[in-house]
Coordinates of C-alpha atoms in Angstrom, one line a residue:
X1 CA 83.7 88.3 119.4
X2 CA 85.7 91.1 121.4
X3 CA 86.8 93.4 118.4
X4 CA 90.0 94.4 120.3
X5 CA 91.4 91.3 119.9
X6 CA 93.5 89.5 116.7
X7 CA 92.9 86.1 115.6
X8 CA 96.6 84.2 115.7
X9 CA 97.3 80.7 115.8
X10 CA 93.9 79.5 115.9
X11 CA 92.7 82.1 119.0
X12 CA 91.3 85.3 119.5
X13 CA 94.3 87.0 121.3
X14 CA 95.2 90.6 123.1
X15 CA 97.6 92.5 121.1
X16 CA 100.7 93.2 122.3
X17 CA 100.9 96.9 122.7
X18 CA 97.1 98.4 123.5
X19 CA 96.0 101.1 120.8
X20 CA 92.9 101.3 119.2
X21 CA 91.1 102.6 115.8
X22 CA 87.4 103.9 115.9
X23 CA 85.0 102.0 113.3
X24 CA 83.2 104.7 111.8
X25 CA 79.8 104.3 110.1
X26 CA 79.6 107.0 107.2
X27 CA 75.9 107.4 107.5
X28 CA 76.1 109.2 110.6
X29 CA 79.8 109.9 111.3
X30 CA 80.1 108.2 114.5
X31 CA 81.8 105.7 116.1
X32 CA 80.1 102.7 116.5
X33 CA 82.9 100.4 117.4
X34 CA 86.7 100.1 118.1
X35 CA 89.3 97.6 117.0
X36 CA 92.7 97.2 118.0
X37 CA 95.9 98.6 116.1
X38 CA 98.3 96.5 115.6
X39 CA 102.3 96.5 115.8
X40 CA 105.2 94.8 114.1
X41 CA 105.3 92.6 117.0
X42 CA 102.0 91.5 116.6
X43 CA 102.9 90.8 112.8
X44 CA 106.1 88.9 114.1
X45 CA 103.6 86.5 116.3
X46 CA 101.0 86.1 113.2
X47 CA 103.6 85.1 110.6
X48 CA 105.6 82.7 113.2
X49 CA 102.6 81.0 113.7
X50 CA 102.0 80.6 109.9
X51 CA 105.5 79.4 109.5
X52 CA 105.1 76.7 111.6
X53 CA 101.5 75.7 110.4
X54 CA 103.1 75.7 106.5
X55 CA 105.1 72.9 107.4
X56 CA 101.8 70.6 107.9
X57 CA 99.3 72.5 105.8
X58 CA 101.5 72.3 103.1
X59 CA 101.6 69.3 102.7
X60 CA 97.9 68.7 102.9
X61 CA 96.2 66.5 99.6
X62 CA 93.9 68.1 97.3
X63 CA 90.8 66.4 98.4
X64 CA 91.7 67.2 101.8
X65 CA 92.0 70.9 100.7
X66 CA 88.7 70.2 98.6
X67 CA 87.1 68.6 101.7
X68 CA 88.1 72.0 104.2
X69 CA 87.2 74.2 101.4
X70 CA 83.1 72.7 101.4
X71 CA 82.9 73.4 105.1
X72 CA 83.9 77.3 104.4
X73 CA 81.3 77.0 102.2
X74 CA 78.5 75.7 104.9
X75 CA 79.5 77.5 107.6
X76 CA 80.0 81.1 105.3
X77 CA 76.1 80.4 104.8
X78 CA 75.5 80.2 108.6
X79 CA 77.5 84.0 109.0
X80 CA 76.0 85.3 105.3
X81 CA 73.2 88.3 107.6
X82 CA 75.9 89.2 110.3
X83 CA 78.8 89.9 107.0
X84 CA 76.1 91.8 104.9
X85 CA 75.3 94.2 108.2
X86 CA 78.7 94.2 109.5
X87 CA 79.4 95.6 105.7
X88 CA 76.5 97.9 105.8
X89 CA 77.8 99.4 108.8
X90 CA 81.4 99.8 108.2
X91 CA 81.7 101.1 104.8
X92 CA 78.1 102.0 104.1
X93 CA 76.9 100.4 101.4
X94 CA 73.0 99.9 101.5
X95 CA 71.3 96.8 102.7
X96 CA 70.4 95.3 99.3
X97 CA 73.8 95.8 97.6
X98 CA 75.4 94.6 101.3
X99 CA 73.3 91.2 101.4
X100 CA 72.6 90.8 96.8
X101 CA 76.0 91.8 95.8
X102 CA 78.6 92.7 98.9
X103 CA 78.4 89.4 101.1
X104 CA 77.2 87.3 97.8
X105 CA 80.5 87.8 96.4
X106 CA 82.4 85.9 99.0
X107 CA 80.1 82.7 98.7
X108 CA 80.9 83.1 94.4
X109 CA 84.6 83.1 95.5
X110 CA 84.4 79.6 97.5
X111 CA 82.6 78.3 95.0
X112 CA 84.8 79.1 92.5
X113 CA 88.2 78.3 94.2
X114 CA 86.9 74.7 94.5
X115 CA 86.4 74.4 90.8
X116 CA 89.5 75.7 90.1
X117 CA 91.2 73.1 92.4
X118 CA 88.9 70.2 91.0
X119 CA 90.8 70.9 88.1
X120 CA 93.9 71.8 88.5
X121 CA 96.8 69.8 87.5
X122 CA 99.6 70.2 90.0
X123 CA 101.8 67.7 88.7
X124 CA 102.4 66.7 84.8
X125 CA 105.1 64.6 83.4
X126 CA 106.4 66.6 80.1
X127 CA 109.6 65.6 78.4
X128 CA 111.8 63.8 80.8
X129 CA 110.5 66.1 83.6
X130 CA 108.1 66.5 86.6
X131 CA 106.3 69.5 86.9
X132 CA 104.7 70.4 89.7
X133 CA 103.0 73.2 91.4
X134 CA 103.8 73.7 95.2
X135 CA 102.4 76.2 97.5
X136 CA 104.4 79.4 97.8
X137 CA 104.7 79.5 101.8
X138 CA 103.2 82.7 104.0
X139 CA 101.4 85.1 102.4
X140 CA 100.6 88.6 103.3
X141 CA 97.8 90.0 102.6
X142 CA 96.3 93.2 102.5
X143 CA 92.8 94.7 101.7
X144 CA 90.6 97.4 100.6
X145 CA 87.8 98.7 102.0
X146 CA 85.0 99.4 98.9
X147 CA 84.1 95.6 98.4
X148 CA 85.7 94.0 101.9
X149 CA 84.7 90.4 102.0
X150 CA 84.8 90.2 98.3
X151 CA 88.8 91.0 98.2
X152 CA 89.2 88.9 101.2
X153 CA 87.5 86.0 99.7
X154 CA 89.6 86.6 96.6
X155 CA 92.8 85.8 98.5
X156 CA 92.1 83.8 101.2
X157 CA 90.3 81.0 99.7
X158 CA 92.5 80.5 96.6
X159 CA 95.8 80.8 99.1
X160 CA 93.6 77.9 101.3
X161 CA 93.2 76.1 98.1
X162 CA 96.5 76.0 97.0
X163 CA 98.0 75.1 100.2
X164 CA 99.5 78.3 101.9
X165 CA 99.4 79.9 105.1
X166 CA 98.6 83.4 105.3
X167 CA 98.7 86.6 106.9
X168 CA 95.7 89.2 106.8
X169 CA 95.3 92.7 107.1
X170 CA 91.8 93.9 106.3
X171 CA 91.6 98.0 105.9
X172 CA 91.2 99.2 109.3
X173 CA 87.6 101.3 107.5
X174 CA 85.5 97.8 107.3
X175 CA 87.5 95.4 109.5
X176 CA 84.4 93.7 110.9
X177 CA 83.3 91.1 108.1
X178 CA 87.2 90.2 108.2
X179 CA 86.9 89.5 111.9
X180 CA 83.2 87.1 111.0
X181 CA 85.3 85.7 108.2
X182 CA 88.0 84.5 110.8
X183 CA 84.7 82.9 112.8
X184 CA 83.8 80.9 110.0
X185 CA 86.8 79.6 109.2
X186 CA 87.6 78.3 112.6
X187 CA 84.2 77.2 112.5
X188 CA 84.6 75.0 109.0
X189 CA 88.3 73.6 111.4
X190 CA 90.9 75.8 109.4
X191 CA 93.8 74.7 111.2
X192 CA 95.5 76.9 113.8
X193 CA 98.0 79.2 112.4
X194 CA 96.3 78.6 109.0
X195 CA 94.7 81.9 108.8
X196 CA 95.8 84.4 111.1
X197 CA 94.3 88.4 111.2
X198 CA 96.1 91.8 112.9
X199 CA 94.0 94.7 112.1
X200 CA 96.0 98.1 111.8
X201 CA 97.0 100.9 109.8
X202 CA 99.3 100.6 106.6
X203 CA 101.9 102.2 107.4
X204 CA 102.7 99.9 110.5
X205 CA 101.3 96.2 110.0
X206 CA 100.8 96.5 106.0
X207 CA 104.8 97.7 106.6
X208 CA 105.9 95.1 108.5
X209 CA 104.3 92.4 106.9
X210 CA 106.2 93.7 103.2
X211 CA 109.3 93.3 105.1
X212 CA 108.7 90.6 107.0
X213 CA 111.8 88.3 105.6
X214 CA 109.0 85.3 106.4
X215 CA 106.7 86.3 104.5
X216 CA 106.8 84.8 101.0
X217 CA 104.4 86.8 99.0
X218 CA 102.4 89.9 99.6
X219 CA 98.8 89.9 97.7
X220 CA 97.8 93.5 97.8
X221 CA 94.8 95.4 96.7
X222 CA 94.1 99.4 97.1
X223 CA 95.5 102.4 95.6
X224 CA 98.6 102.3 93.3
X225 CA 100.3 104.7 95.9
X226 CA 99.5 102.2 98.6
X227 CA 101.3 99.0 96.2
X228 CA 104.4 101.0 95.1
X229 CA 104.9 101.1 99.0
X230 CA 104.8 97.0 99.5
X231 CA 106.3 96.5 96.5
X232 CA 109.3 98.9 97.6
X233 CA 109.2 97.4 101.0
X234 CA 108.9 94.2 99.9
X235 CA 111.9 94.4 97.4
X236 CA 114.7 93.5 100.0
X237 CA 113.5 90.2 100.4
X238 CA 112.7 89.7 96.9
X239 CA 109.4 88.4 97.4
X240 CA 106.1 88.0 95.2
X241 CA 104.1 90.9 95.0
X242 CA 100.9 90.9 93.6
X243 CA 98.5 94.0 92.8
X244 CA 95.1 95.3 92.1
X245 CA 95.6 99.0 92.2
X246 CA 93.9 101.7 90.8
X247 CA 91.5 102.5 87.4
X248 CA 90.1 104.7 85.4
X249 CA 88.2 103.0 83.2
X250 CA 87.2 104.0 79.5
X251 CA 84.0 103.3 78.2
X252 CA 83.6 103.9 74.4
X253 CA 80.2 104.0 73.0
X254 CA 80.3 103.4 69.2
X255 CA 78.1 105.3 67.5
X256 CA 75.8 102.3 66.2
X257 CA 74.3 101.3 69.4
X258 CA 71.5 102.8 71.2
X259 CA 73.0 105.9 72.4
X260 CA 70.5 106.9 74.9
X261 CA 70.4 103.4 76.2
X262 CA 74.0 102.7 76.5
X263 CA 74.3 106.0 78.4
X264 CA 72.0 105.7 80.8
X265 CA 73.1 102.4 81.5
X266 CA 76.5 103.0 82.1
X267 CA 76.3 105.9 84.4
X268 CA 73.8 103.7 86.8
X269 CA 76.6 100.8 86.2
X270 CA 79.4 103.3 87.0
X271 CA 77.5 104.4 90.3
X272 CA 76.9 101.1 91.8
X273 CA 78.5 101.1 95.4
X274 CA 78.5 104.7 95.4
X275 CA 81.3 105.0 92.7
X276 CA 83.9 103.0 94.7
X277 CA 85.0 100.5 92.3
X278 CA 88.3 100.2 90.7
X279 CA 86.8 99.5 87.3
X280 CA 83.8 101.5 87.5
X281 CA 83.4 102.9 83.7
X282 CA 84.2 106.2 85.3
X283 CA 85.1 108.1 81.5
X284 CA 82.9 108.1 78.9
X285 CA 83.3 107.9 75.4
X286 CA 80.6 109.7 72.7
X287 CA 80.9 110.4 69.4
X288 CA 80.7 113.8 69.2
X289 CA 77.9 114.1 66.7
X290 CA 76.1 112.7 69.5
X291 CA 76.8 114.5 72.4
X292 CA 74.1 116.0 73.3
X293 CA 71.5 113.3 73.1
X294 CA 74.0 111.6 75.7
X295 CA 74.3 114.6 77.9
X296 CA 70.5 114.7 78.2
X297 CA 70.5 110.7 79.1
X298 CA 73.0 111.2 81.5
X299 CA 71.5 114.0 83.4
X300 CA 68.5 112.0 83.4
X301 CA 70.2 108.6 84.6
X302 CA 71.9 110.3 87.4
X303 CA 69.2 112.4 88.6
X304 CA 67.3 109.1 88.8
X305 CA 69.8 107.8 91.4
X306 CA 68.3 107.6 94.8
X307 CA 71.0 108.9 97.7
X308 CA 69.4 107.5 101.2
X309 CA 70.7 105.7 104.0
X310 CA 72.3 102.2 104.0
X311 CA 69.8 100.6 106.4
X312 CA 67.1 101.2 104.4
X313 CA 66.6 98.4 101.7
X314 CA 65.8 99.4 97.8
X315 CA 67.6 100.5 94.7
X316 CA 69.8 103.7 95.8
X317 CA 73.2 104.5 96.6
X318 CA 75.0 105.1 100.3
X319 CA 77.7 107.7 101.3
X320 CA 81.0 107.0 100.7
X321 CA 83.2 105.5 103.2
X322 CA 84.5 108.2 105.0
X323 CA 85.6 112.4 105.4
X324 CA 89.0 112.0 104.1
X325 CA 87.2 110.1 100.9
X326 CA 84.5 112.4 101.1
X327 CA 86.9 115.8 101.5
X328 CA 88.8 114.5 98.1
X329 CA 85.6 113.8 96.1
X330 CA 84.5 117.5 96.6
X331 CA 87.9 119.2 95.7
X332 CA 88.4 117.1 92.7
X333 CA 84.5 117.8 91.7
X334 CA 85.2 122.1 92.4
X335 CA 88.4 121.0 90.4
X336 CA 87.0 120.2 87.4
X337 CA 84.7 123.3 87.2
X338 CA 87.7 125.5 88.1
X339 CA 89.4 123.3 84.8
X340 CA 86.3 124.6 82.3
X341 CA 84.5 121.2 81.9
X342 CA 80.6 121.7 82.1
X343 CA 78.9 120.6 85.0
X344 CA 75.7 118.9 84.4
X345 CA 74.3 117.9 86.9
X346 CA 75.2 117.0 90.9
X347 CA 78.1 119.3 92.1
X348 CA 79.6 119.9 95.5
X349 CA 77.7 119.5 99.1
X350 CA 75.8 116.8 100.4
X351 CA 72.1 116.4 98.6
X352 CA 69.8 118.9 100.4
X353 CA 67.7 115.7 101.8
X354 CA 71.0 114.2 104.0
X355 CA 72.4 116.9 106.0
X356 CA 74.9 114.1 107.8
X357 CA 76.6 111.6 106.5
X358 CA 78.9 111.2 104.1
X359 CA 76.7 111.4 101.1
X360 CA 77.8 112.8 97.5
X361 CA 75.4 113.9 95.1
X362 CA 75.5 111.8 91.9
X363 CA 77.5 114.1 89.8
X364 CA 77.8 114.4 85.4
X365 CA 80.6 116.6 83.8
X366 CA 80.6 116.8 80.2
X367 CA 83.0 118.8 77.7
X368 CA 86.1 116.9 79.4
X369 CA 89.6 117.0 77.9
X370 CA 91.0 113.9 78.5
X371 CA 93.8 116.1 80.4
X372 CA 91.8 117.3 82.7
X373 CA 92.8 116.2 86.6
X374 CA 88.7 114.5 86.6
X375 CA 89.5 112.2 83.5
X376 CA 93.0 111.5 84.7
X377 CA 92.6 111.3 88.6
X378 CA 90.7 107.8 90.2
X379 CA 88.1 109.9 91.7
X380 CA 86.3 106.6 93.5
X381 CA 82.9 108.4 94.0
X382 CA 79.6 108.5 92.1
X383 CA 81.8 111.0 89.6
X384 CA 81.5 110.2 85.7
X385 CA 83.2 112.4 83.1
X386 CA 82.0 112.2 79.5
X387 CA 84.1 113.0 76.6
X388 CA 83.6 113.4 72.9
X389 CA 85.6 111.7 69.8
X390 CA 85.5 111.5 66.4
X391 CA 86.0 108.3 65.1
X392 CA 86.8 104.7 66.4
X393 CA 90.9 105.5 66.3
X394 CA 90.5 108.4 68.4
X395 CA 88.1 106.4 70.8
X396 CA 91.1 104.3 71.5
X397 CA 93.1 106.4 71.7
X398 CA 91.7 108.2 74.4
X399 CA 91.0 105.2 76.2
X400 CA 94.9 104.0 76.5
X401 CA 95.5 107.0 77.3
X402 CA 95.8 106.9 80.9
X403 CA 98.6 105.5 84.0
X404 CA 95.7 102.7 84.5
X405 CA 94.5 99.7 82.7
X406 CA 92.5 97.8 84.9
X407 CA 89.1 97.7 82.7
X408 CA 87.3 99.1 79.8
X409 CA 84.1 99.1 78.8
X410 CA 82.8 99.0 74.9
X411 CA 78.4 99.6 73.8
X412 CA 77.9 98.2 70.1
X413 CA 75.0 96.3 68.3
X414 CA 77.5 94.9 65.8
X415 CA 79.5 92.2 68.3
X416 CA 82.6 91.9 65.2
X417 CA 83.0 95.6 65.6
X418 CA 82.9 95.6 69.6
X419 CA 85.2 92.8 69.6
X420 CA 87.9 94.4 67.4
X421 CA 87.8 97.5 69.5
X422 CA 87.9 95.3 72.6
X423 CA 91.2 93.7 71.2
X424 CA 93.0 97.0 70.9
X425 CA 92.3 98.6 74.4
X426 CA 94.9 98.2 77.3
X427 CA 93.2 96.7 80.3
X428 CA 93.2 93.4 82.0
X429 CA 89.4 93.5 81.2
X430 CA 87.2 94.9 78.6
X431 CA 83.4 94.0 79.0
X432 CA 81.1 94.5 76.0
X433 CA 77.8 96.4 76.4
X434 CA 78.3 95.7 80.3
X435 CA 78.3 91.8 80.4
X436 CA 80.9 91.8 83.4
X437 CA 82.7 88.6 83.9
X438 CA 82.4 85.7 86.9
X439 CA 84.1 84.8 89.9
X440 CA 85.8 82.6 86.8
X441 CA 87.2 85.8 85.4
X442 CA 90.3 86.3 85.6
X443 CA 90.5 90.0 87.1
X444 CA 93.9 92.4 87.1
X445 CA 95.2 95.1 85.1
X446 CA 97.7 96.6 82.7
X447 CA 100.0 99.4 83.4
X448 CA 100.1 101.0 87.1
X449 CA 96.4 99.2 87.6
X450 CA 98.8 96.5 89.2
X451 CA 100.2 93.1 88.1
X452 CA 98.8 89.4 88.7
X453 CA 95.3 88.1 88.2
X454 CA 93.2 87.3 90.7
X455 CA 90.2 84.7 90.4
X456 CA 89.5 81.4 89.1
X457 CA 92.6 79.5 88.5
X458 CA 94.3 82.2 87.7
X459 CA 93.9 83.2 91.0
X460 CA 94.8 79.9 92.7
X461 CA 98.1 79.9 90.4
X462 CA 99.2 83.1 92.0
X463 CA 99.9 81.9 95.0
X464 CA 102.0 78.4 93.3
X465 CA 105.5 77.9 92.7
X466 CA 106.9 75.6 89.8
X467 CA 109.3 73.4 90.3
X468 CA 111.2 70.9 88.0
X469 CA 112.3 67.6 88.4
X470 CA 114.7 66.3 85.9
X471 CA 116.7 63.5 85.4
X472 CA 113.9 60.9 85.3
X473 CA 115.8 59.0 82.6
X474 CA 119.3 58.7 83.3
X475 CA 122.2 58.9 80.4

């Protein structure tokens, strides 16, 4: 695969205007590879070439869609080692996370997209009408760089399922997986112009594809800044825009659960990937009477996270993905001492032990006011901000308090209790005493965390129209 080049209309092709982006790897910020930057015109020759493929594709059966949609799944198997390094190179994540959670995801997202098309009803006969579900057309698509293949998956595979041809822009950070992703879907006989990839930077090829009056739908996911730009540009053509932004997750720990547990658990939960998750439980929420007992645990937990390179296997944490991510942890970090909240443990600088790279010390502030810039801001770093309450009510309170709603997170023994808090809290999902959902889970947010749902057949409805038929008896 020559990295330069875009996959359009079934082909790895020169772009149209030579410019290129350096790949850097965050472990040792260098260069280790290049890829092309795309233009509108290559958009232009990407979404022409999905046009024209909708009108077959489209109207492909389901088991021929079911049929396409097992040979992703045996040839992503083939390409599973070269997505999990490509991964650990691009955005740093370490070798067992790249390979037991990064890659892994993809494969759960196949898997689940064919389930959800096994059972999917696209047309019903309901009083006097049809009702069916057709595919929406081109999609755009657009992608973050903290979990790559995991978000591409997420769109791509549903979009295949449901009969639409697409558009992809992976973030121009971790690009290579998207580029192996194209390999094995020509491999598995993805028709030409099915799928179709231009690699670039936002503000050019995520622009033009928003615009783009042949593009149907844009499926975006990345920073709420990022999707009030598509949605704006996407506006004059009126088409569907669909988000995963931004987080700032709660997590309230009722005061009946194993405190020190439920502390130390979620900050090693919360630091996963290094902190980059949108719905990382990055605030969390103590009973006061028990604050200190989960200071103590969390100065533990985090001092028991391992920082070490990415291409070393075991149980620790990477850098984050690059110096512009790396420049914002620190100020927001010295921002929150400047602000008075107490820092526990971690702080600015790289740990002594990594001189290079892009590595941030797994860092506790306690004493936080939930107006302070570190409970407000998405940090996305191993950051976690604890803050004290008084009773259930309050704990609410201060958890729907906040721009985002993408998750929350709630610790109890007593499941009635958890549930009932569950019920009240603002986020497209709340996961009790960290039992996460599935690939079958359907996964968006509230508020500016974004709109649509993404996953299962949730996820495969996104990208479905409904039409009406009426007039089946005649008067």
């Amino acid at each position: 695969m020559d990295h330069l080049k875009f996959y359009i209309d079934g082909a790895w092709v020169d772009p149209v205007t030579p410019a290129t982006i350096d790949v850097i790897n965050p472990a040792t910020e260098k260069a280790f590879t290049q890829v092309s930057a795309g233009s509108a015109e290559d958009v232009d020759r990407a979404v022409l070439a999905a046009r024209r493929a909708f009108v077959d594709y489209s109207q492909w059966s389901v088991q021929q869609r079911l049929a396409l949609l097992e040979k992703i799944r045996v040839a992503y198997k083939k390409y599973f080692d070269e997505i999990a390094e490509a991964i650990q190179l691009e955005m740093g994540a370490p070798l067992d996370l790249a390979r037991g959670s990064q890659a892994k995801l993809g494969a759960g997202h196949i898997k689940s997209a064919i389930k959800a098309l096994l059972n999917f009803s696209f047309e019903i006969v309901e009083e006097d009408m049809i009702l069916r579900h057709e595919p929406i057309g081109v999609c755009g698509m657009i992608t973050p760089w903290n979990w790559p293949m995991n978000q591409v998956a997420v769109k791509v595979i549903p979009a295949l399922a449901a009969g639409c041809t697409m558009v992809l822009k992976p973030s121009e950070e971790s690009p290579l997986d998207s580029m192996i992703f194209a390999e094995v879907l020509a491999e598995a006989g993805v028709p030409a112009g099915v799928f179709n990839l231009v690699n670039g930077y936002g503000p050019v090829v995520g622009e033009a594809m928003s615009r783009h009056p042949q593009i149907d739908m844009m499926s975006f996911t990345g920073s709420t800044r990022g999707g009030i730009a598509v949605a704006k540009a996407a506006a004059d053509t009126v088409k569907r825009v669909c988000q995963e932004l931004g987080g700032k997750s709660a997590n309230i720990i009722l005061i009946d659960t194993d405190i020190e547990k439920a502390v130390k658990d979620g900050v090693e939960y919360m630091m996963g990937n290094s902190g980059q998750s949108c719905n990382a439980p990055t605030r969390m929420l103590v009973p006061k009477s028990k604050l200190d007992v989960a200071i103590a645990a969390a100065k533990e937990a985090a001092e028991n996270i391992g920082v070490d390179d990415p291409s070393k296997p075991g149980n620790h944490i990477g850098p984050v993905v690059n110096k512009s991510q790396f420049d914002k942890i620190q100020g927001l970090i010295q921002q929150g001492i400047d602000e008075g909240a107490t820092l526990v443990t971690g702080g600015t600088g790289r740990p002594e032990h990594l001189p290079k790279g892009y590595y941030v010390k797994p860092t506790i502030f306690a004493n936080v006011d939930n107006n302070m810039t570190i409970a407000r801001e998405e940090i996305f770093g191993p950051v976690l901000v604890i803050i004290g309450y008084e009773g259930e009510d309050e704990a609410v309170a201060i958890a729907n308090d906040s721009d985002f709603g993408l998750a929350a997170y709630v610790c109890s023994t007593e499941m009635e209790r958890a549930k009932m808090v569950a019920r009240r809290l603002r986020a497209g999902q709340v996961a009790i005493n960290y039992v996460g959902g599935t690939s079958d889970t359907p996964f968006g947010g509230y508020k500016q965390s974004g709109n649509g749902r993404e996953k299962g057949r949730w996820g495969l409805a996104e990208f479905l129209e409904l039409k009406a038929i009426t007039g089946l008896t005649q008067r």
